[in-house]
mmCIF file of C-alpha atoms in Angstrom:
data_model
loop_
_atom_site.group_PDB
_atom_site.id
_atom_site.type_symbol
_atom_site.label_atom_id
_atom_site.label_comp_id
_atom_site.label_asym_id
_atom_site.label_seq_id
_atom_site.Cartn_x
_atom_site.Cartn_y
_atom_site.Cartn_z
ATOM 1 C CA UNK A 1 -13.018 84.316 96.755
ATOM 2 C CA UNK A 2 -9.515 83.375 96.166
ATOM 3 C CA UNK A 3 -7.870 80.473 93.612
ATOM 4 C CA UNK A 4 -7.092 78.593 96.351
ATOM 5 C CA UNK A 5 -10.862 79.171 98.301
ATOM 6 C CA UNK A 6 -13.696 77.774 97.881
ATOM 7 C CA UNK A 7 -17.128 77.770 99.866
ATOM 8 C CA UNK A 8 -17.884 74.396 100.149
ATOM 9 C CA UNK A 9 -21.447 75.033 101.700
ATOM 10 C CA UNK A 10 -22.589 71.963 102.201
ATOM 11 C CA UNK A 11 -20.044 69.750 103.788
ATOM 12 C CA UNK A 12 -20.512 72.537 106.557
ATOM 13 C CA UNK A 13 -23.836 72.109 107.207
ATOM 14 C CA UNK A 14 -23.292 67.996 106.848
ATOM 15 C CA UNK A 15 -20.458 68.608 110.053
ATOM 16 C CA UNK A 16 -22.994 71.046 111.387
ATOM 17 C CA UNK A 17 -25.443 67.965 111.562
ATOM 18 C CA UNK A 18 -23.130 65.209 112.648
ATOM 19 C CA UNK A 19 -21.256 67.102 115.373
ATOM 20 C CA UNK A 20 -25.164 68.351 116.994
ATOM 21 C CA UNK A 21 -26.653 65.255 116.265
ATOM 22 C CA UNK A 22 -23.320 63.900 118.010
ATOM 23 C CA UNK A 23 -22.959 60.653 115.560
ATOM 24 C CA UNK A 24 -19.372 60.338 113.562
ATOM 25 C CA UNK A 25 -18.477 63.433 115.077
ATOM 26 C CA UNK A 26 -15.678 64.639 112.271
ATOM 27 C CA UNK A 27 -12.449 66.122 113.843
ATOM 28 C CA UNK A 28 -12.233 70.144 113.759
ATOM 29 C CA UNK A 29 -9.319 72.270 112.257
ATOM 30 C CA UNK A 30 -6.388 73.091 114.695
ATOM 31 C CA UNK A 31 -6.376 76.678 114.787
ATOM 32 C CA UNK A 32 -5.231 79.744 116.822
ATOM 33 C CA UNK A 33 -7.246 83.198 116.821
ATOM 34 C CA UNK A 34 -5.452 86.608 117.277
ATOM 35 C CA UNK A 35 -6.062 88.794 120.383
ATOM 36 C CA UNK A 36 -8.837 91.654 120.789
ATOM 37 C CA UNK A 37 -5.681 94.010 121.526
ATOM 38 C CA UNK A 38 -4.091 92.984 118.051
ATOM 39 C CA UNK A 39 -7.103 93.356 116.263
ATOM 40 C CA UNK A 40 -7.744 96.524 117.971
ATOM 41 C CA UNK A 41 -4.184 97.924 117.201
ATOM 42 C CA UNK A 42 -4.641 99.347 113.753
ATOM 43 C CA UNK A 43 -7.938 101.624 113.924
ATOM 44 C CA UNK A 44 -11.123 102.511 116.859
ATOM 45 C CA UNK A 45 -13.536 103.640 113.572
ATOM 46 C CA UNK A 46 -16.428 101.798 113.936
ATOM 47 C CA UNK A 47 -17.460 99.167 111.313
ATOM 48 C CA UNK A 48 -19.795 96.612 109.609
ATOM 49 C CA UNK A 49 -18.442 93.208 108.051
ATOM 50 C CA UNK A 50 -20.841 93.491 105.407
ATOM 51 C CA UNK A 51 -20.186 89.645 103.785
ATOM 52 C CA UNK A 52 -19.771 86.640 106.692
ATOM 53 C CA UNK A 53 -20.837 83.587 107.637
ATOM 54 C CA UNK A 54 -20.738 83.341 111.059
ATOM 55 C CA UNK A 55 -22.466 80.070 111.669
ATOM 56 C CA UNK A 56 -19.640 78.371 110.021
ATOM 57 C CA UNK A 57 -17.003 80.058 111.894
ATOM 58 C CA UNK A 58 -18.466 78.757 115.068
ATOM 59 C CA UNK A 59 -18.766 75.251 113.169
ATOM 60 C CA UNK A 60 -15.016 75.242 112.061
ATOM 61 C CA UNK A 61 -13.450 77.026 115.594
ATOM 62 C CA UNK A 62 -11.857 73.891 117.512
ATOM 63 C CA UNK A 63 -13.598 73.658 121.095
ATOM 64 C CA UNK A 64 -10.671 74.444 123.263
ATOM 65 C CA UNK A 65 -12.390 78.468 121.926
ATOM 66 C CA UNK A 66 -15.254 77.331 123.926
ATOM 67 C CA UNK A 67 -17.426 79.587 121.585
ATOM 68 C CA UNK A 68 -21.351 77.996 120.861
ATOM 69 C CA UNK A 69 -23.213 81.844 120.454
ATOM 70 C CA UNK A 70 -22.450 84.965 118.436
ATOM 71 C CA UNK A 71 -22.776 87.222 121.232
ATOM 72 C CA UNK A 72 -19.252 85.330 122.981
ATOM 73 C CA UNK A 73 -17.795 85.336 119.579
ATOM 74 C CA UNK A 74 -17.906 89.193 119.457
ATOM 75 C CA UNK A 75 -17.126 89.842 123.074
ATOM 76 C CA UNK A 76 -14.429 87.377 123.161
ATOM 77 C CA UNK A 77 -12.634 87.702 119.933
ATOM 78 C CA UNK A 78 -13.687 91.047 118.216
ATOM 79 C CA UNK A 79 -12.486 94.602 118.531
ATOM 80 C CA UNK A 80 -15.299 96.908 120.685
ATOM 81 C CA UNK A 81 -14.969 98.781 117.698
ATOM 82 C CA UNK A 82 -17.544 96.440 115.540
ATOM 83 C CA UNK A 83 -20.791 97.022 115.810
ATOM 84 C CA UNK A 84 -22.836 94.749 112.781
ATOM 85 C CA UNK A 85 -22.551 91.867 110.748
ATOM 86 C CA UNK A 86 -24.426 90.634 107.404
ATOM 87 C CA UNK A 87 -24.844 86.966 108.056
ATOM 88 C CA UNK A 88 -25.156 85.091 104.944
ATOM 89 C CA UNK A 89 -26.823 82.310 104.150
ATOM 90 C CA UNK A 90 -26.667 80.812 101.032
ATOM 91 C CA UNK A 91 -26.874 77.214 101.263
ATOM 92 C CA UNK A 92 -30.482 75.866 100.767
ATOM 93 C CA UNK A 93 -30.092 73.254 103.860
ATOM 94 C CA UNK A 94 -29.500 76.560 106.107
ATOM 95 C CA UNK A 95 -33.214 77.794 105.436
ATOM 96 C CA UNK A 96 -34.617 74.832 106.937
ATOM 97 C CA UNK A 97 -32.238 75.087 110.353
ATOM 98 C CA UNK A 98 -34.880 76.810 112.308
ATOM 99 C CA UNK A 99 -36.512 73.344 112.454
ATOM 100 C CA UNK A 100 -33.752 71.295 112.337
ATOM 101 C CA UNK A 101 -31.903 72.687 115.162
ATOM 102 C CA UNK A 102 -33.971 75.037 117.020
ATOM 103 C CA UNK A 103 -32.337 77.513 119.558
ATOM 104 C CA UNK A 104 -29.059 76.692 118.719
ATOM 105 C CA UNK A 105 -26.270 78.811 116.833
ATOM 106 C CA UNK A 106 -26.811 77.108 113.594
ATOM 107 C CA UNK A 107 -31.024 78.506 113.830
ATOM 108 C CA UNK A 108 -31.191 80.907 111.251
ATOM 109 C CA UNK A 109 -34.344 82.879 113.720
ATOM 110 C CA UNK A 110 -30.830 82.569 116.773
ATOM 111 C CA UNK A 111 -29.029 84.578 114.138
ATOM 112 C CA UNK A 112 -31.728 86.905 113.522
ATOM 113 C CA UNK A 113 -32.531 87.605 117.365
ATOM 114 C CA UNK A 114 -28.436 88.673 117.867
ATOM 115 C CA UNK A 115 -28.662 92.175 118.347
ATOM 116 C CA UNK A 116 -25.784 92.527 116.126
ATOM 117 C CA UNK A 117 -26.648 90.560 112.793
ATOM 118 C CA UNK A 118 -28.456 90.807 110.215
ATOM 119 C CA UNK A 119 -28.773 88.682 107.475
ATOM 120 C CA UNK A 120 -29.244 87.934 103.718
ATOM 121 C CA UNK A 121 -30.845 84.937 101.954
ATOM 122 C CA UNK A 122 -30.021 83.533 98.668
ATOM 123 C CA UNK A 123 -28.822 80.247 96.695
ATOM 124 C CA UNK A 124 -25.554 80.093 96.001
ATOM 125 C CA UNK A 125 -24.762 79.435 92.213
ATOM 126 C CA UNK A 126 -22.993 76.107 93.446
ATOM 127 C CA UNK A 127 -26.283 74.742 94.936
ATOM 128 C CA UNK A 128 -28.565 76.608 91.963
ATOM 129 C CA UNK A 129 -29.346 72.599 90.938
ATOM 130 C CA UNK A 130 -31.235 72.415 94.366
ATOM 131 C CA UNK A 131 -33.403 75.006 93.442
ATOM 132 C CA UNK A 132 -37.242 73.984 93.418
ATOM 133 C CA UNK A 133 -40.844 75.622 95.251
ATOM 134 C CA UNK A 134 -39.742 74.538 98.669
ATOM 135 C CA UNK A 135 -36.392 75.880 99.067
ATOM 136 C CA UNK A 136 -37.951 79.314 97.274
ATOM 137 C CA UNK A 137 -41.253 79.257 100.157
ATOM 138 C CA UNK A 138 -38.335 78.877 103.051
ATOM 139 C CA UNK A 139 -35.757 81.769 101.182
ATOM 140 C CA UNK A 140 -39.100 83.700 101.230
ATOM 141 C CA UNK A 141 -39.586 82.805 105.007
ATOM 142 C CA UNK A 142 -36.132 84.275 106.019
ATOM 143 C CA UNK A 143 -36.226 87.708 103.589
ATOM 144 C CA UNK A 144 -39.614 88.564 104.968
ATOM 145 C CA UNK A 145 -38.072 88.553 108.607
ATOM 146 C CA UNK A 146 -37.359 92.425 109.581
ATOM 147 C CA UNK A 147 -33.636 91.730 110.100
ATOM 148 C CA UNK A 148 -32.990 90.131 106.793
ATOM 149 C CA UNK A 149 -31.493 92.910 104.775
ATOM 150 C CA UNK A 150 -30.822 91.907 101.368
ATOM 151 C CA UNK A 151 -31.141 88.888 98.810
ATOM 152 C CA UNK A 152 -27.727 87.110 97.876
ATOM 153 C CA UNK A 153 -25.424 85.549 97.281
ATOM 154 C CA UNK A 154 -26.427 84.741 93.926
ATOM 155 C CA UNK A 155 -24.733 84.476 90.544
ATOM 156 C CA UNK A 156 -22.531 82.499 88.999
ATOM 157 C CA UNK A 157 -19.383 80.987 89.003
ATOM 158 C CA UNK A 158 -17.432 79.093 85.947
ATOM 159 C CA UNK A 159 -15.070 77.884 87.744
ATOM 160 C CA UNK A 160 -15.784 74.646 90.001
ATOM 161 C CA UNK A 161 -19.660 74.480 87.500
ATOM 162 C CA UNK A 162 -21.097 72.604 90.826
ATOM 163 C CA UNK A 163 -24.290 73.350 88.659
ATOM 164 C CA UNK A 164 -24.804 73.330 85.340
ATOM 165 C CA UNK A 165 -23.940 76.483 83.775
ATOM 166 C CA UNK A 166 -27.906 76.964 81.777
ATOM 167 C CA UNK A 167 -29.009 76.036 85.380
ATOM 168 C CA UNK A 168 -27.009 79.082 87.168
ATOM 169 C CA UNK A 169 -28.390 81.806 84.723
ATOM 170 C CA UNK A 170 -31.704 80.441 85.420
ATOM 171 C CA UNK A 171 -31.828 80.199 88.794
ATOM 172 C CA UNK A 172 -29.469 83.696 88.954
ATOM 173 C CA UNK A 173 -32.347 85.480 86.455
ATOM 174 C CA UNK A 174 -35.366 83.664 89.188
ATOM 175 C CA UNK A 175 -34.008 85.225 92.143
ATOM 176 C CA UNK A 176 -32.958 88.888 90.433
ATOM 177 C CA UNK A 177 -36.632 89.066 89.672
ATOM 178 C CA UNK A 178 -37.766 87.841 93.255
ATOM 179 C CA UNK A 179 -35.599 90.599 94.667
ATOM 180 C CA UNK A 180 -37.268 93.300 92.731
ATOM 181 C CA UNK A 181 -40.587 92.205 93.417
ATOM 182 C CA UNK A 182 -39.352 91.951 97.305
ATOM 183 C CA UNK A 183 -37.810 95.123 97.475
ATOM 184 C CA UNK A 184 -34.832 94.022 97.996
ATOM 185 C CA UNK A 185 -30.799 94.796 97.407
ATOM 186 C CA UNK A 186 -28.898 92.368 96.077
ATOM 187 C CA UNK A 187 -25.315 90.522 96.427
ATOM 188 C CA UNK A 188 -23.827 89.399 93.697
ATOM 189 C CA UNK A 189 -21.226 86.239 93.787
ATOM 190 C CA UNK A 190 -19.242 85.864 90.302
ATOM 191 C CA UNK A 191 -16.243 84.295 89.065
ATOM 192 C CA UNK A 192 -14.424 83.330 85.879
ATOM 193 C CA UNK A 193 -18.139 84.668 84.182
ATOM 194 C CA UNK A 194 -18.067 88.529 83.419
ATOM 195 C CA UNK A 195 -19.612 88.351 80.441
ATOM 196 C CA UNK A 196 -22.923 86.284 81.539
ATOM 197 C CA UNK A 197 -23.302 87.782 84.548
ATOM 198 C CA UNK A 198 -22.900 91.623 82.676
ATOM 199 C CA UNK A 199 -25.099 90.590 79.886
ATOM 200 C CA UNK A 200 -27.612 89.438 83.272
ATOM 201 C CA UNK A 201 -27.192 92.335 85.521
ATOM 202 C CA UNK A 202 -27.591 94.850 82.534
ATOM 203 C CA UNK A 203 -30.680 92.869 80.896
ATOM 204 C CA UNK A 204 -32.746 92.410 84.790
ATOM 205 C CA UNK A 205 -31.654 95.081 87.521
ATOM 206 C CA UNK A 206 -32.507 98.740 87.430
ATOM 207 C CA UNK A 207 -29.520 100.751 87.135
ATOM 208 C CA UNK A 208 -29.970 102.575 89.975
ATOM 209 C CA UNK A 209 -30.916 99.223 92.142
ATOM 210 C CA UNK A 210 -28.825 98.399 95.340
ATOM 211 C CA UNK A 211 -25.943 95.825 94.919
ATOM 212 C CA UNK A 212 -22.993 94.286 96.417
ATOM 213 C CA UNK A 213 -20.663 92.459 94.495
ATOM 214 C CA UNK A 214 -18.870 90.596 96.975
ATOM 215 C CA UNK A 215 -15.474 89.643 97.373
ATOM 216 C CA UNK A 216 -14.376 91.045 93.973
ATOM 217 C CA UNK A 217 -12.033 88.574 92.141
ATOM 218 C CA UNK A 218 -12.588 89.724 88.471
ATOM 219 C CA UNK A 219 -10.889 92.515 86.087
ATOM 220 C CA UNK A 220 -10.304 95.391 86.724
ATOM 221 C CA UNK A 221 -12.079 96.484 83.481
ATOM 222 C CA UNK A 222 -14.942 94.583 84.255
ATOM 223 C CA UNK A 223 -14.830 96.299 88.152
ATOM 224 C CA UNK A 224 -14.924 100.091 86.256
ATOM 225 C CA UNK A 225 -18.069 98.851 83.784
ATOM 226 C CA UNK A 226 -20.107 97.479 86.591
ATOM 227 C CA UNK A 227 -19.131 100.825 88.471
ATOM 228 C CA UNK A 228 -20.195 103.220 85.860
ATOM 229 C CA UNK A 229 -23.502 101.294 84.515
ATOM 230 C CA UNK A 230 -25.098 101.005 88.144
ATOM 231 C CA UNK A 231 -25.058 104.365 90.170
ATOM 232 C CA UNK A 232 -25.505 102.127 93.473
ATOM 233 C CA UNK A 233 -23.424 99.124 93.343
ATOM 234 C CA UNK A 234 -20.995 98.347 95.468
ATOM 235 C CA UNK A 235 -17.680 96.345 95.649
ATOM 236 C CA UNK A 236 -16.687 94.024 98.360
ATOM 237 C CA UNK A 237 -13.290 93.563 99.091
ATOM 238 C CA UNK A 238 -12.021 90.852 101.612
ATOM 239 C CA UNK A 239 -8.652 89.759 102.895
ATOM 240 C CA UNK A 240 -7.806 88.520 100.041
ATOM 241 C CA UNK A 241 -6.510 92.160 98.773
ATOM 242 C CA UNK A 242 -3.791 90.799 101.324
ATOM 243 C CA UNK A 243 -2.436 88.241 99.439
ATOM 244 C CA UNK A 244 0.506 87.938 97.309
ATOM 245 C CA UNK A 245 -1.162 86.584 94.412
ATOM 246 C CA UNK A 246 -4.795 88.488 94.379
ATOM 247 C CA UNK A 247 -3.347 91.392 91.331
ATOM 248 C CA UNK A 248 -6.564 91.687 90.359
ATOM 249 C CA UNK A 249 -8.044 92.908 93.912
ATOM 250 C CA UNK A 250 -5.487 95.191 94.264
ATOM 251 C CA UNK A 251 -5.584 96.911 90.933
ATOM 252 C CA UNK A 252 -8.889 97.433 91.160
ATOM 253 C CA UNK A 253 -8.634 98.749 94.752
ATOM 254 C CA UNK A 254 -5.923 100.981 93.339
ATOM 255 C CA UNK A 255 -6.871 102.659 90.648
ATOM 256 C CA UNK A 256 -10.661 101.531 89.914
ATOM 257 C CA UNK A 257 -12.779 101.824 92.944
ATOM 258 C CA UNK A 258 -13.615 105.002 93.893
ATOM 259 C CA UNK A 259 -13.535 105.063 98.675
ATOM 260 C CA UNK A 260 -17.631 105.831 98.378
ATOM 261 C CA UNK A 261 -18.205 102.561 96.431
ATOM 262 C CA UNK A 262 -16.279 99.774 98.606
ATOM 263 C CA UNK A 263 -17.281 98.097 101.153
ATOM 264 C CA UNK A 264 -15.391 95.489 103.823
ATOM 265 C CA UNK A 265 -16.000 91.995 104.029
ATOM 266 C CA UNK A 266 -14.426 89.023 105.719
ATOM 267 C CA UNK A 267 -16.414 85.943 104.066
ATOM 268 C CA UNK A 268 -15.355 84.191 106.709
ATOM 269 C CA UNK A 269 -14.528 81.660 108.123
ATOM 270 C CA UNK A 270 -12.314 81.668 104.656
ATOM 271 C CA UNK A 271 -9.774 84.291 103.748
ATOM 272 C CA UNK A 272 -7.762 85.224 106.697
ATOM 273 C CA UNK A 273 -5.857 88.512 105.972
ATOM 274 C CA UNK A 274 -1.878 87.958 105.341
ATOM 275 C CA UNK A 275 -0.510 89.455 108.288
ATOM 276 C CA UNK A 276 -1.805 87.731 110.519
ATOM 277 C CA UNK A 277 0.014 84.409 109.460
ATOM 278 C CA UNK A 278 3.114 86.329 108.627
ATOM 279 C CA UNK A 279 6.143 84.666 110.144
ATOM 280 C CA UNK A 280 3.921 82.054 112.236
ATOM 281 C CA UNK A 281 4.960 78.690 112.581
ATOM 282 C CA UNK A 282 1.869 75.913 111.285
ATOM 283 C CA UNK A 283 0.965 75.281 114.408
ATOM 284 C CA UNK A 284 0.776 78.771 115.384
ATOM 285 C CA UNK A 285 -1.346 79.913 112.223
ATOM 286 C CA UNK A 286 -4.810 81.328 112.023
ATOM 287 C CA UNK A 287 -7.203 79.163 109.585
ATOM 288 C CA UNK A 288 -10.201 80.756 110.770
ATOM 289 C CA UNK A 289 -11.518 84.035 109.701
ATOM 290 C CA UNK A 290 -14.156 85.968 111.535
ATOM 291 C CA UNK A 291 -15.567 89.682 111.205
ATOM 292 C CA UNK A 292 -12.878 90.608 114.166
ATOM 293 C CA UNK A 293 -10.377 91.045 111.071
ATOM 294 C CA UNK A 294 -12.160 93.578 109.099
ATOM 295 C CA UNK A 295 -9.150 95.939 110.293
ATOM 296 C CA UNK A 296 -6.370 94.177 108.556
ATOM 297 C CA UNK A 297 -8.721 94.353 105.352
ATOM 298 C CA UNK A 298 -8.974 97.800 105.665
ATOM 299 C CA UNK A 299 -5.545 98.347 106.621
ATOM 300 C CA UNK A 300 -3.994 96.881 103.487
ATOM 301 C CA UNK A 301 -6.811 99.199 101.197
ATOM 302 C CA UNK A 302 -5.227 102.009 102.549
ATOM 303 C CA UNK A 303 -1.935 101.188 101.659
ATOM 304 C CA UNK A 304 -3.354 100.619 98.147
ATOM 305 C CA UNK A 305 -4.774 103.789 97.940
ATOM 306 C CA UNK A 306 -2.417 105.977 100.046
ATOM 307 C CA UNK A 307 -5.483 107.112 102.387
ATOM 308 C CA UNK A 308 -5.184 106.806 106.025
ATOM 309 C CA UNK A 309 -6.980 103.645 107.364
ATOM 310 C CA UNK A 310 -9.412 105.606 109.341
ATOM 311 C CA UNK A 311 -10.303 107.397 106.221
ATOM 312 C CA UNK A 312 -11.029 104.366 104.572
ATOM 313 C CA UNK A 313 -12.930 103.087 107.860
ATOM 314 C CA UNK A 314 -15.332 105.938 108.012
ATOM 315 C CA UNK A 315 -16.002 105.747 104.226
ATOM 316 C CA UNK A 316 -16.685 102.136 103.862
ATOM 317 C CA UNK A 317 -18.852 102.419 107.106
ATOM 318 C CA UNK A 318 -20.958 105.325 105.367
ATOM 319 C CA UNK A 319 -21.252 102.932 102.253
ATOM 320 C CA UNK A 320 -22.714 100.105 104.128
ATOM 321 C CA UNK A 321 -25.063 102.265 105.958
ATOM 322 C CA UNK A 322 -26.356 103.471 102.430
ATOM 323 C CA UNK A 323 -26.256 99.909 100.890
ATOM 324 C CA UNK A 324 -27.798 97.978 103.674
ATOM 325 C CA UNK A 325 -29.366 100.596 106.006
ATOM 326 C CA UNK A 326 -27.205 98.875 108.906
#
């Protein structure tokens, strides 16, 4: 994530509830959305947006998109050129929406029965306080479904401490070890904490274990460590390698990173690639991500690394076939 993102999980899921339940129905963001024929512009490689979370792009679009299913999200506003998603759900309240609102888009078994997403299951370090025997039974529910690819995002992150710091590394150590016994890759969400998640990853996963570490923030020194320790992890870069003030990102994607071990990821709805604001009047400006702008990620990592962006497309569709078998 960027400084100035966050993932506020739960006040999602809270509009989520009020605008299906239809009581204090909270006013959506004003937004505009760019065309298929812009997003198709830079590259035809097909790709995966390996890190999204689709169910709140659909809760954040305004309704004048007219958009309540993912299969008219990705005919209306994506490039033909996508073929997957890795829908993420990390918020314990999204385990339960099966029950809570069944056969609609925010139904975690909806998600699962799109053709073209799968999906991951973890607790977010912000919500590692929730933690407890149910929410683990109904994680369990979701990673044993056939589509569910991978366990994540977990971790930690230092820098809002929505949970209590002991509490994260407990709760990140609980899950490592479910993974393992489940079989399962894992995605990694850190920030501001290299040295407790290191001294974590190093001390509980295999070295040769699956993992994305998604939307990569950190050092670049701490990028090259986790790179040379672990023989199949993965970094996730997202769009914001396309802003001004993500140095960090772009080191790393220049000079660290080697084209077999990235992988693209929008984390939408949040981090809208820099070009497509660029110039735009307020009104006129995109505030909603979704995997349609994988393209501008990937166009902007090949300007880092002075490869041609269908180079870079082929390679970081290769990588997410080998992490995620997608």
């Amino acid at each position: 994530m960027s400084e100035n993102t966050e993932h506020s999980k739960n006040s999602n899921i809270q509009r989520a509830t009020q605008r299906q339940s239809g009581d204090d129905r909270p006013k959506r963001p004003q937004t505009s959305l760019p065309d298929v024929q812009t997003l198709s512009s830079l590259t035809l490689e097909p790709y995966v947006d390996t890190h999204t979370h689709l169910h709140y792009v659909i809760d954040r679009l305004p309704e004048k998109f007219g958009v309540d299913s993912y299969q008219d999200l990705k005919d209306r506003y994506c490039p033909p050129n996508m073929e997957a998603c890795i829908n993420v759900l990390c918020d314990p309240q999204s385990f339960n929406t099966d029950q809570v609102f069944p056969g609609t888009y925010s139904d975690w078994k909806v998600m699962a029965d799109t053709g073209f997403i799968y999906l991951t299951a973890g607790v977010h370090p912000h919500n590692s306080k929730d933690y407890n025997d149910f929410v683990e039974d109904r994680m369990v529910e979701i990673l044993q479904h056939p589509k569910t690819v991978a366990l994540g995002e977990i971790g930690l992150d230092y820098h809002y401490d929505f949970s209590p710091r002991d509490v994260q590394r407990r709760i990140f150590v609980k899950q490592i070890e479910l993974a393992k016994a489940m079989a399962k890759p894992i995605v990694i969400h850190t920030r501001e904490a290299e040295s407790d998640t290191w001294e974590i990853l190093i001390k509980h996963i295999p070295q040769d274990w699956k993992i994305h570490v998604h939307c990569f923030t950190d050092s670049p020194q701490f990028a090259k460590r986790l790179l040379n320790h672990f023989s199949n992890l993965y970094i996730g870069i997202t769009g914001v390698v396309t802003f001004g003030s993500a140095r960090n990102t772009q080191e790393v994607v220049r000079s660290v990173v080697p084209l077999n071990r990235i992988l693209l990821e929008t984390d939408a709805p949040y981090m809208v690639p820099a070009k497509l604001n660029k110039n735009k009047r307020t009104a006129e400006k995109v505030n909603v991500c979704h995997s349609g702008m994988i393209p501008f990620v990937a166009q902007r990592i090949s300007e880092l690394m002075g490869k041609g962006i269908n180079e870079v497309m082929q390679a970081a569709r290769e990588n997410a076939r080998n992490m995620y078998g997608v």
